[in-house]
PDB file of C-alpha atoms in Angstrom:
ATOM      1  CA  MET L   1      62.401  53.363  67.732  1.00 44.00           C
ATOM      2  CA  ALA L   2      59.622  54.460  65.393  1.00 48.00           C
ATOM      3  CA  GLN L   3      58.430  50.866  65.223  1.00 52.00           C
ATOM      4  CA  LEU L   4      58.542  50.698  69.011  1.00 49.00           C
ATOM      5  CA  MET L   5      56.351  53.795  69.305  1.00 56.00           C
ATOM      6  CA  SER L   6      53.914  52.340  66.806  1.00 61.00           C
ATOM      7  CA  LEU L   7      53.866  49.082  68.754  1.00 61.00           C
ATOM      8  CA  LEU L   8      53.120  50.989  71.977  1.00 65.00           C
ATOM      9  CA  VAL L   9      50.165  52.758  70.361  1.00 65.00           C
ATOM     10  CA  GLN L  10      48.722  49.544  68.948  1.00 76.00           C
ATOM     11  CA  ASN L  11      49.232  47.525  72.126  1.00 83.00           C
ATOM     12  CA  ALA L  12      49.127  50.190  74.832  1.00 85.00           C
ATOM     13  CA  ILE L  13      46.711  48.278  77.060  1.00 90.00           C
ATOM     14  CA  LEU L  14      48.795  45.108  76.925  1.00 92.00           C
ATOM     15  CA  VAL L  15      52.046  47.014  77.490  1.00 90.00           C
ATOM     16  CA  VAL L  16      50.565  48.813  80.509  1.00 93.00           C
ATOM     17  CA  PHE L  17      49.321  45.527  81.934  1.00 96.00           C
ATOM     18  CA  ILE L  18      52.684  43.754  81.514  1.00 94.00           C
ATOM     19  CA  ALA L  19      54.731  46.688  82.839  1.00 92.00           C
ATOM     20  CA  SER L  20      52.456  47.218  85.852  1.00 94.00           C
ATOM     21  CA  PHE L  21      52.316  43.524  86.678  1.00 95.00           C
ATOM     22  CA  ALA L  22      56.103  43.157  86.396  1.00 92.00           C
ATOM     23  CA  ALA L  23      56.661  46.195  88.628  1.00 90.00           C
ATOM     24  CA  ARG L  24      54.334  44.808  91.290  1.00 90.00           C
ATOM     25  CA  LEU L  25      56.282  41.549  91.214  1.00 87.00           C
ATOM     26  CA  GLY L  26      59.421  43.532  91.977  1.00 81.00           C
ATOM     27  CA  LEU L  27      61.090  43.457  88.570  1.00 82.00           C
ATOM     28  CA  PRO L  28      63.091  46.586  87.569  1.00 77.00           C
ATOM     29  CA  VAL L  29      60.539  47.712  84.981  1.00 83.00           C
ATOM     30  CA  PRO L  30      59.828  51.478  84.598  1.00 81.00           C
ATOM     31  CA  ALA L  31      56.062  51.082  84.867  1.00 88.00           C
ATOM     32  CA  ALA L  32      55.570  54.705  85.936  1.00 88.00           C
ATOM     33  CA  ALA L  33      57.345  55.940  82.803  1.00 85.00           C
ATOM     34  CA  VAL L  34      55.159  53.657  80.674  1.00 87.00           C
ATOM     35  CA  LEU L  35      52.065  55.180  82.252  1.00 90.00           C
ATOM     36  CA  VAL L  36      53.320  58.722  81.658  1.00 88.00           C
ATOM     37  CA  VAL L  37      53.896  58.003  77.970  1.00 86.00           C
ATOM     38  CA  THR L  38      50.519  56.281  77.777  1.00 89.00           C
ATOM     39  CA  GLY L  39      48.932  59.363  79.333  1.00 88.00           C
ATOM     40  CA  ALA L  40      50.235  61.420  76.435  1.00 85.00           C
ATOM     41  CA  LEU L  41      48.790  58.874  73.999  1.00 84.00           C
ATOM     42  CA  LEU L  42      45.437  59.092  75.785  1.00 85.00           C
ATOM     43  CA  ALA L  43      45.404  62.833  75.209  1.00 81.00           C
ATOM     44  CA  ALA L  44      45.840  62.214  71.496  1.00 76.00           C
ATOM     45  CA  GLY L  45      42.811  59.890  71.542  1.00 78.00           C
ATOM     46  CA  ASP L  46      44.817  56.912  70.330  1.00 72.00           C
ATOM     47  CA  VAL L  47      44.100  54.659  73.314  1.00 81.00           C
ATOM     48  CA  SER L  48      41.070  53.739  75.426  1.00 87.00           C
ATOM     49  CA  VAL L  49      41.177  55.414  78.840  1.00 91.00           C
ATOM     50  CA  ILE L  50      38.968  52.776  80.475  1.00 93.00           C
ATOM     51  CA  GLY L  51      41.012  49.959  78.979  1.00 93.00           C
ATOM     52  CA  VAL L  52      44.327  51.369  80.212  1.00 93.00           C
ATOM     53  CA  VAL L  53      43.067  52.090  83.729  1.00 96.00           C
ATOM     54  CA  LEU L  54      41.434  48.688  84.015  1.00 97.00           C
ATOM     55  CA  ALA L  55      44.591  46.941  82.770  1.00 96.00           C
ATOM     56  CA  ALA L  56      46.781  48.771  85.298  1.00 96.00           C
ATOM     57  CA  VAL L  57      44.423  48.138  88.223  1.00 96.00           C
ATOM     58  CA  VAL L  58      44.010  44.430  87.421  1.00 97.00           C
ATOM     59  CA  ALA L  59      47.790  44.044  87.020  1.00 97.00           C
ATOM     60  CA  ASN L  60      48.383  45.728  90.381  1.00 95.00           C
ATOM     61  CA  LEU L  61      45.792  43.577  92.098  1.00 96.00           C
ATOM     62  CA  LEU L  62      47.169  40.349  90.640  1.00 96.00           C
ATOM     63  CA  GLY L  63      50.785  41.169  91.455  1.00 94.00           C
ATOM     64  CA  ASP L  64      50.118  42.500  94.952  1.00 94.00           C
ATOM     65  CA  GLY L  65      47.594  39.716  95.556  1.00 95.00           C
ATOM     66  CA  ALA L  66      50.241  37.077  94.872  1.00 93.00           C
ATOM     67  CA  TRP L  67      52.548  38.590  97.492  1.00 90.00           C
ATOM     68  CA  PHE L  68      49.655  39.094  99.915  1.00 92.00           C
ATOM     69  CA  TYR L  69      48.733  35.422  99.659  1.00 92.00           C
ATOM     70  CA  ALA L  70      52.372  34.376 100.122  1.00 89.00           C
ATOM     71  CA  GLY L  71      52.665  36.537 103.237  1.00 85.00           C
ATOM     72  CA  ARG L  72      49.383  35.182 104.581  1.00 86.00           C
ATOM     73  CA  ARG L  73      50.396  31.593 103.804  1.00 86.00           C
ATOM     74  CA  PHE L  74      54.067  31.572 104.791  1.00 81.00           C
ATOM     75  CA  GLY L  75      54.234  34.488 107.222  1.00 71.00           C
ATOM     76  CA  TYR L  76      57.101  36.749 108.082  1.00 64.00           C
ATOM     77  CA  ARG L  77      59.812  34.447 106.771  1.00 66.00           C
ATOM     78  CA  PHE L  78      58.625  34.914 103.213  1.00 69.00           C
ATOM     79  CA  MET L  79      58.757  38.691 103.570  1.00 62.00           C
ATOM     80  CA  ARG L  80      62.343  38.496 104.813  1.00 62.00           C
ATOM     81  CA  LEU L  81      63.273  36.241 101.909  1.00 66.00           C
ATOM     82  CA  LEU L  82      61.753  38.777  99.555  1.00 64.00           C
ATOM     83  CA  CYS L  83      63.860  41.518 101.097  1.00 60.00           C
ATOM     84  CA  ARG L  84      66.993  39.378 101.016  1.00 57.00           C
ATOM     85  CA  ILE L  85      66.886  39.123  97.223  1.00 53.00           C
ATOM     86  CA  SER L  86      65.972  42.765  96.698  1.00 54.00           C
ATOM     87  CA  LEU L  87      68.504  45.469  95.843  1.00 47.00           C
ATOM     88  CA  SER L  88      67.810  47.262  99.125  1.00 50.00           C
ATOM     89  CA  PRO L  89      67.602  44.561 101.814  1.00 49.00           C
ATOM     90  CA  ASP L  90      69.028  46.890 104.458  1.00 49.00           C
ATOM     91  CA  SER L  91      65.923  49.059 104.573  1.00 54.00           C
ATOM     92  CA  CYS L  92      63.366  46.717 103.048  1.00 57.00           C
ATOM     93  CA  VAL L  93      62.077  45.080 106.244  1.00 59.00           C
ATOM     94  CA  ARG L  94      62.347  48.119 108.469  1.00 59.00           C
ATOM     95  CA  ARG L  95      60.552  50.495 106.100  1.00 60.00           C
ATOM     96  CA  GLY L  96      57.909  47.891 105.381  1.00 62.00           C
ATOM     97  CA  GLU L  97      57.265  47.453 109.098  1.00 63.00           C
ATOM     98  CA  SER L  98      57.062  51.211 109.660  1.00 64.00           C
ATOM     99  CA  LEU L  99      54.542  51.677 106.874  1.00 65.00           C
ATOM    100  CA  ILE L 100      52.267  48.876 108.050  1.00 66.00           C
ATOM    101  CA  THR L 101      52.338  49.739 111.745  1.00 65.00           C
ATOM    102  CA  ASP L 102      52.035  53.512 111.257  1.00 68.00           C
ATOM    103  CA  TRP L 103      49.673  53.659 108.272  1.00 70.00           C
ATOM    104  CA  GLY L 104      47.694  50.414 108.402  1.00 70.00           C
ATOM    105  CA  GLY L 105      45.793  49.785 105.191  1.00 74.00           C
ATOM    106  CA  MET L 106      46.901  53.145 103.788  1.00 82.00           C
ATOM    107  CA  SER L 107      50.420  51.704 103.683  1.00 78.00           C
ATOM    108  CA  LEU L 108      49.388  49.925 100.486  1.00 85.00           C
ATOM    109  CA  VAL L 109      48.827  53.355  98.954  1.00 85.00           C
ATOM    110  CA  ALA L 110      52.059  54.860 100.280  1.00 78.00           C
ATOM    111  CA  ALA L 111      54.105  51.829  99.256  1.00 79.00           C
ATOM    112  CA  LYS L 112      53.302  52.438  95.582  1.00 86.00           C
ATOM    113  CA  PHE L 113      55.527  55.506  95.749  1.00 82.00           C
ATOM    114  CA  VAL L 114      58.292  54.260  98.079  1.00 72.00           C
ATOM    115  CA  PRO L 115      61.118  52.456  96.224  1.00 64.00           C
ATOM    116  CA  GLY L 116      62.106  49.142  97.774  1.00 61.00           C
ATOM    117  CA  VAL L 117      58.916  48.846  99.813  1.00 68.00           C
ATOM    118  CA  SER L 118      56.174  48.435  97.198  1.00 75.00           C
ATOM    119  CA  VAL L 119      56.781  44.676  97.043  1.00 77.00           C
ATOM    120  CA  VAL L 120      57.068  44.329 100.825  1.00 79.00           C
ATOM    121  CA  ALA L 121      53.823  45.949 101.948  1.00 83.00           C
ATOM    122  CA  PRO L 122      51.425  43.302 100.501  1.00 88.00           C
ATOM    123  CA  PRO L 123      53.141  40.247 102.069  1.00 85.00           C
ATOM    124  CA  MET L 124      53.579  42.173 105.316  1.00 81.00           C
ATOM    125  CA  ALA L 125      49.860  42.946 105.320  1.00 84.00           C
ATOM    126  CA  GLY L 126      49.130  39.267 104.724  1.00 86.00           C
ATOM    127  CA  ALA L 127      51.520  38.148 107.458  1.00 80.00           C
ATOM    128  CA  LEU L 128      49.889  40.554 109.920  1.00 78.00           C
ATOM    129  CA  GLY L 129      46.435  39.123 109.200  1.00 81.00           C
ATOM    130  CA  MET L 130      44.775  41.850 107.140  1.00 87.00           C
ATOM    131  CA  SER L 131      41.449  40.565 105.797  1.00 91.00           C
ATOM    132  CA  VAL L 132      41.160  39.756 102.091  1.00 93.00           C
ATOM    133  CA  ARG L 133      38.280  42.196 101.640  1.00 93.00           C
ATOM    134  CA  ARG L 134      40.195  45.030 103.297  1.00 92.00           C
ATOM    135  CA  PHE L 135      43.316  44.257 101.272  1.00 93.00           C
ATOM    136  CA  ILE L 136      41.403  44.295  97.980  1.00 95.00           C
ATOM    137  CA  GLY L 137      39.703  47.572  98.864  1.00 94.00           C
ATOM    138  CA  PHE L 138      42.929  49.363  99.765  1.00 93.00           C
ATOM    139  CA  ASP L 139      44.913  47.836  96.918  1.00 94.00           C
ATOM    140  CA  VAL L 140      42.372  48.786  94.270  1.00 96.00           C
ATOM    141  CA  GLY L 141      42.272  52.307  95.686  1.00 94.00           C
ATOM    142  CA  ALA L 142      46.082  52.472  95.699  1.00 94.00           C
ATOM    143  CA  ALA L 143      46.244  51.216  92.122  1.00 95.00           C
ATOM    144  CA  LEU L 144      43.746  53.850  90.976  1.00 96.00           C
ATOM    145  CA  ILE L 145      45.717  56.640  92.652  1.00 95.00           C
ATOM    146  CA  TRP L 146      49.048  55.389  91.293  1.00 94.00           C
ATOM    147  CA  THR L 147      47.691  54.883  87.782  1.00 95.00           C
ATOM    148  CA  GLY L 148      45.756  58.128  87.710  1.00 94.00           C
ATOM    149  CA  LEU L 149      48.718  60.193  88.903  1.00 92.00           C
ATOM    150  CA  PHE L 150      51.145  59.058  86.220  1.00 92.00           C
ATOM    151  CA  LEU L 151      48.544  59.019  83.460  1.00 92.00           C
ATOM    152  CA  GLY L 152      47.608  62.541  84.528  1.00 91.00           C
ATOM    153  CA  LEU L 153      51.226  63.674  84.331  1.00 88.00           C
ATOM    154  CA  GLY L 154      51.461  62.304  80.812  1.00 86.00           C
ATOM    155  CA  TRP L 155      48.201  64.007  79.879  1.00 87.00           C
ATOM    156  CA  ALA L 156      49.297  67.361  81.348  1.00 87.00           C
ATOM    157  CA  PHE L 157      52.709  67.331  79.655  1.00 82.00           C
ATOM    158  CA  ARG L 158      51.570  65.656  76.458  1.00 80.00           C
ATOM    159  CA  ASP L 159      53.093  68.300  74.176  1.00 77.00           C
ATOM    160  CA  GLN L 160      56.538  67.978  75.696  1.00 76.00           C
ATOM    161  CA  ILE L 161      56.313  64.175  75.733  1.00 69.00           C
ATOM    162  CA  GLN L 162      55.245  64.093  72.098  1.00 63.00           C
ATOM    163  CA  GLU L 163      58.312  66.173  71.228  1.00 66.00           C
ATOM    164  CA  VAL L 164      60.544  63.791  73.153  1.00 59.00           C
ATOM    165  CA  LEU L 165      58.962  60.790  71.453  1.00 57.00           C
ATOM    166  CA  ALA L 166      59.486  62.417  68.069  1.00 58.00           C
ATOM    167  CA  ILE L 167      63.153  63.001  68.846  1.00 57.00           C
ATOM    168  CA  LEU L 168      63.541  59.423  70.040  1.00 50.00           C
ATOM    169  CA  ALA L 169      61.875  58.143  66.879  1.00 54.00           C
ATOM    170  CA  GLN L 170      64.335  60.113  64.754  1.00 57.00           C
ATOM    171  CA  ALA L 171      67.311  59.005  66.844  1.00 52.00           C
ATOM    172  CA  GLY L 172      66.473  55.339  66.261  1.00 54.00           C
ATOM    173  CA  GLY L 173      68.998  52.856  67.619  1.00 60.00           C
ATOM    174  CA  ILE L 174      71.011  55.514  69.458  1.00 60.00           C
ATOM    175  CA  ALA L 175      68.014  56.413  71.601  1.00 51.00           C
ATOM    176  CA  THR L 176      67.294  52.756  72.311  1.00 59.00           C
ATOM    177  CA  ALA L 177      70.894  52.217  73.424  1.00 67.00           C
ATOM    178  CA  ALA L 178      70.781  55.359  75.583  1.00 63.00           C
ATOM    179  CA  VAL L 179      67.646  54.156  77.376  1.00 60.00           C
ATOM    180  CA  ALA L 180      69.223  50.743  77.958  1.00 69.00           C
ATOM    181  CA  VAL L 181      72.404  52.343  79.315  1.00 75.00           C
ATOM    182  CA  LEU L 182      70.363  54.564  81.629  1.00 69.00           C
ATOM    183  CA  LEU L 183      68.539  51.544  83.072  1.00 68.00           C
ATOM    184  CA  LEU L 184      71.831  49.713  83.582  1.00 77.00           C
ATOM    185  CA  VAL L 185      73.330  52.735  85.334  1.00 78.00           C
ATOM    186  CA  MET L 186      70.333  52.950  87.679  1.00 65.00           C
ATOM    187  CA  LEU L 187      70.686  49.264  88.582  1.00 68.00           C
ATOM    188  CA  ALA L 188      74.454  49.638  89.033  1.00 75.00           C
ATOM    189  CA  VAL L 189      74.017  52.598  91.387  1.00 71.00           C
ATOM    190  CA  ARG L 190      71.516  50.717  93.547  1.00 65.00           C
ATOM    191  CA  TYR L 191      73.770  47.656  93.617  1.00 68.00           C
ATOM    192  CA  TRP L 192      76.783  49.784  94.568  1.00 71.00           C
ATOM    193  CA  ARG L 193      74.812  51.372  97.405  1.00 65.00           C
ATOM    194  CA  ARG L 194      73.859  47.929  98.641  1.00 61.00           C
ATOM    195  CA  ARG L 195      77.457  46.733  98.596  1.00 67.00           C
ATOM    196  CA  ALA L 196      78.677  49.904 100.295  1.00 62.00           C
ATOM    197  CA  PHE L 197      76.092  49.532 103.045  1.00 58.00           C
ATOM    198  CA  MET L 198      76.956  45.880 103.575  1.00 59.00           C
ATOM    199  CA  ARG L 199      80.630  46.829 103.960  1.00 62.00           C
ATOM    200  CA  LEU L 200      79.605  49.465 106.472  1.00 54.00           C
ATOM    201  CA  THR L 201      77.785  46.897 108.574  1.00 58.00           C
ATOM    202  CA  GLY L 202      80.303  44.111 107.944  1.00 67.00           C
ATOM    203  CA  MET L 203      81.215  43.760 111.594  1.00 80.00           C
ATOM    204  CA  PRO L 204      81.946  40.617 113.660  1.00 89.00           C
ATOM    205  CA  ARG L 205      78.964  38.450 114.586  1.00 92.00           C
ATOM    206  CA  ILE L 206      78.284  35.978 117.347  1.00 95.00           C
ATOM    207  CA  SER L 207      76.816  32.541 116.698  1.00 95.00           C
ATOM    208  CA  VAL L 208      73.962  30.918 118.589  1.00 95.00           C
ATOM    209  CA  GLU L 209      76.370  28.392 120.136  1.00 95.00           C
ATOM    210  CA  GLU L 210      78.716  31.140 121.325  1.00 95.00           C
ATOM    211  CA  LEU L 211      75.831  33.113 122.822  1.00 95.00           C
ATOM    212  CA  HIS L 212      74.527  30.030 124.602  1.00 93.00           C
ATOM    213  CA  ASP L 213      77.975  29.436 126.112  1.00 92.00           C
ATOM    214  CA  LEU L 214      78.207  33.044 127.278  1.00 92.00           C
ATOM    215  CA  LEU L 215      74.793  32.842 128.923  1.00 91.00           C
ATOM    216  CA  SER L 216      76.033  29.868 130.924  1.00 88.00           C
ATOM    217  CA  GLY L 217      79.090  31.779 132.131  1.00 84.00           C
ATOM    218  CA  GLU L 218      79.667  33.987 135.148  1.00 84.00           C
ATOM    219  CA  GLU L 219      79.129  37.232 133.244  1.00 86.00           C
ATOM    220  CA  PRO L 220      76.235  36.716 130.827  1.00 92.00           C
ATOM    221  CA  PRO L 221      75.833  39.366 128.118  1.00 94.00           C
ATOM    222  CA  LEU L 222      73.003  41.841 127.854  1.00 94.00           C
ATOM    223  CA  ILE L 223      70.644  40.713 125.067  1.00 96.00           C
ATOM    224  CA  ILE L 224      68.591  43.248 123.123  1.00 96.00           C
ATOM    225  CA  ASP L 225      65.733  42.462 120.736  1.00 95.00           C
ATOM    226  CA  VAL L 226      65.788  45.219 118.107  1.00 93.00           C
ATOM    227  CA  ARG L 227      62.830  43.962 116.046  1.00 88.00           C
ATOM    228  CA  GLY L 228      60.082  46.378 115.097  1.00 82.00           C
ATOM    229  CA  LYS L 229      56.517  46.206 116.350  1.00 78.00           C
ATOM    230  CA  ALA L 230      55.300  44.339 113.277  1.00 72.00           C
ATOM    231  CA  GLY L 231      58.004  41.696 113.640  1.00 76.00           C
ATOM    232  CA  VAL L 232      57.113  41.116 117.275  1.00 82.00           C
ATOM    233  CA  GLN L 233      53.412  40.981 116.434  1.00 76.00           C
ATOM    234  CA  VAL L 234      53.996  38.228 113.883  1.00 73.00           C
ATOM    235  CA  ASP L 235      56.403  36.280 116.109  1.00 81.00           C
ATOM    236  CA  PRO L 236      56.065  37.233 119.809  1.00 88.00           C
ATOM    237  CA  ARG L 237      58.793  34.854 120.896  1.00 91.00           C
ATOM    238  CA  ARG L 238      62.097  36.185 122.132  1.00 93.00           C
ATOM    239  CA  ILE L 239      65.328  34.971 123.651  1.00 95.00           C
ATOM    240  CA  PRO L 240      64.813  34.685 127.435  1.00 94.00           C
ATOM    241  CA  GLY L 241      65.962  37.815 129.215  1.00 92.00           C
ATOM    242  CA  ALA L 242      66.152  39.925 126.051  1.00 95.00           C
ATOM    243  CA  LEU L 243      65.210  43.585 126.388  1.00 94.00           C
ATOM    244  CA  PRO L 244      62.910  45.004 123.662  1.00 93.00           C
ATOM    245  CA  TYR L 245      64.509  48.116 122.150  1.00 93.00           C
ATOM    246  CA  THR L 246      63.912  48.962 118.495  1.00 89.00           C
ATOM    247  CA  LEU L 247      66.707  50.400 116.394  1.00 87.00           C
ATOM    248  CA  LYS L 248      64.942  53.761 116.415  1.00 85.00           C
ATOM    249  CA  ALA L 249      64.749  53.696 120.216  1.00 89.00           C
ATOM    250  CA  LEU L 250      68.451  52.865 120.538  1.00 90.00           C
ATOM    251  CA  GLN L 251      69.318  55.728 118.195  1.00 87.00           C
ATOM    252  CA  HIS L 252      67.319  58.162 120.311  1.00 84.00           C
ATOM    253  CA  ARG L 253      69.454  60.775 121.982  1.00 74.00           C
ATOM    254  CA  HIS L 254      67.752  60.344 125.372  1.00 77.00           C
ATOM    255  CA  LEU L 255      68.009  56.559 125.587  1.00 78.00           C
ATOM    256  CA  ASP L 256      66.899  55.252 128.986  1.00 78.00           C
ATOM    257  CA  LEU L 257      69.018  52.095 128.668  1.00 81.00           C
ATOM    258  CA  GLN L 258      72.121  52.074 130.828  1.00 80.00           C
ATOM    259  CA  ILE L 259      75.027  50.264 129.169  1.00 81.00           C
ATOM    260  CA  ASP L 260      77.631  48.706 131.467  1.00 83.00           C
ATOM    261  CA  PRO L 261      80.966  49.288 129.674  1.00 83.00           C
ATOM    262  CA  ASN L 262      82.293  46.040 131.164  1.00 85.00           C
ATOM    263  CA  ARG L 263      79.442  43.887 129.891  1.00 90.00           C
ATOM    264  CA  ASP L 264      79.066  42.398 126.422  1.00 92.00           C
ATOM    265  CA  VAL L 265      75.924  43.182 124.454  1.00 95.00           C
ATOM    266  CA  VAL L 266      74.289  40.859 121.910  1.00 96.00           C
ATOM    267  CA  LEU L 267      71.610  42.192 119.588  1.00 96.00           C
ATOM    268  CA  TYR L 268      69.278  40.325 117.276  1.00 95.00           C
ATOM    269  CA  CYS L 269      66.568  41.025 114.718  1.00 89.00           C
ATOM    270  CA  ASN L 270      64.734  39.139 111.978  1.00 80.00           C
ATOM    271  CA  CYS L 271      66.135  41.162 109.100  1.00 75.00           C
ATOM    272  CA  PRO L 272      68.377  40.143 106.180  1.00 69.00           C
ATOM    273  CA  ASN L 273      72.068  39.985 107.079  1.00 74.00           C
ATOM    274  CA  GLU L 274      71.294  41.190 110.622  1.00 82.00           C
ATOM    275  CA  VAL L 275      71.455  44.754 109.305  1.00 81.00           C
ATOM    276  CA  SER L 276      69.301  46.374 111.999  1.00 85.00           C
ATOM    277  CA  ALA L 277      71.193  44.533 114.731  1.00 90.00           C
ATOM    278  CA  ALA L 278      74.501  45.621 113.193  1.00 89.00           C
ATOM    279  CA  GLN L 279      73.386  49.247 113.061  1.00 87.00           C
ATOM    280  CA  ALA L 280      72.214  49.085 116.650  1.00 91.00           C
ATOM    281  CA  ALA L 281      75.524  47.513 117.678  1.00 92.00           C
ATOM    282  CA  ARG L 282      77.429  50.412 116.144  1.00 90.00           C
ATOM    283  CA  VAL L 283      75.245  52.854 118.054  1.00 91.00           C
ATOM    284  CA  LEU L 284      75.998  51.135 121.371  1.00 92.00           C
ATOM    285  CA  LEU L 285      79.713  50.895 120.610  1.00 91.00           C
ATOM    286  CA  ALA L 286      79.746  54.640 120.010  1.00 88.00           C
ATOM    287  CA  ARG L 287      78.093  55.096 123.409  1.00 87.00           C
ATOM    288  CA  GLY L 288      80.756  53.194 125.300  1.00 85.00           C
ATOM    289  CA  ALA L 289      79.801  49.520 125.120  1.00 88.00           C
ATOM    290  CA  ARG L 290      82.866  47.252 125.392  1.00 86.00           C
ATOM    291  CA  ARG L 291      81.639  44.788 122.812  1.00 91.00           C
ATOM    292  CA  ALA L 292      78.340  44.751 120.920  1.00 93.00           C
ATOM    293  CA  LEU L 293      77.698  41.905 118.492  1.00 94.00           C
ATOM    294  CA  PRO L 294      74.783  41.024 116.180  1.00 94.00           C
ATOM    295  CA  LEU L 295      73.508  37.462 116.485  1.00 95.00           C
ATOM    296  CA  THR L 296      74.075  35.531 113.269  1.00 93.00           C
ATOM    297  CA  GLY L 297      70.724  34.426 111.869  1.00 90.00           C
ATOM    298  CA  GLY L 298      68.794  36.392 114.473  1.00 91.00           C
ATOM    299  CA  LEU L 299      65.840  34.909 116.324  1.00 92.00           C
ATOM    300  CA  ASP L 300      65.233  32.305 113.607  1.00 88.00           C
ATOM    301  CA  ALA L 301      68.678  30.792 114.148  1.00 92.00           C
ATOM    302  CA  TRP L 302      68.102  30.686 117.905  1.00 95.00           C
ATOM    303  CA  VAL L 303      64.734  28.942 117.487  1.00 92.00           C
ATOM    304  CA  ALA L 304      66.093  26.561 114.851  1.00 91.00           C
ATOM    305  CA  SER L 305      68.829  25.446 117.250  1.00 93.00           C
ATOM    306  CA  GLY L 306      66.193  24.238 119.714  1.00 92.00           C
ATOM    307  CA  ARG L 307      67.051  26.812 122.378  1.00 92.00           C
ATOM    308  CA  PRO L 308      64.224  27.966 124.686  1.00 92.00           C
ATOM    309  CA  THR L 309      62.218  31.123 124.076  1.00 93.00           C
ATOM    310  CA  SER L 310      59.850  33.286 126.076  1.00 91.00           C
ATOM    311  CA  LEU L 311      56.976  35.531 125.049  1.00 83.00           C
ATOM    312  CA  HIS L 312      56.943  39.319 124.918  1.00 69.00           C
TER     313      HIS L 312
END
């Protein structure tokens, strides 16, 4: 551990750059903790302030810029893929949409401090057509705020951090193992939450073929598009006859939608594992719907099957 501390002092700028860049790419790296420790080192005069800040800002811009370009190049599908492989796919898309639509460019600042969304905001901004100049301006500002905050915390609590570092240096391998175990526990907890949520929403689905057959029958189901505003803005297509009601609107106590208890309801979104549609289906079932089913694959599956669409 003592060697590790010495290595951090000698290569603080490089360590900050690597940790910040990895965090912006979505890897489970404690970049904020690295900055806090580096802030304490800055107070001791062992590291260049300008070098550390510049390294963190450049790393943020490169990492976020890669996702921004991917979102701009490949659109909303890339953002959903990114959420699908994250540890929190259930809230990834929805929270990313809310930040972008409610905060605009400032969402890039807020996302730095919202777990599970920091990697989603840049590609979402690219998919929604944010200009490169505007993205760079907001992202650099966000990186400065994020970097300055955690470096400032390290600077303010430098005495306590130095004591902790001294204890860790004396503890040697035990401290290293404890840190590794703590990181593994954090990952395990997030993974368990993901699995628990997926079991909660593990309800029956309806396929595109089954929905198409029902629409051709005597009693066609009610179709509800639960996508957020950002999702609709990127892809304005919808299944013909679908009613636009976001998950938040369906959860509202004073919902103006009248549900016929004798009519099936099919809901779709463009989120991983149809999570938003599944949540909305549970809401409608609790309000008396006879059967409410998420559409497997959502709008993408409907479009991919060659079925017709209309515009919002």
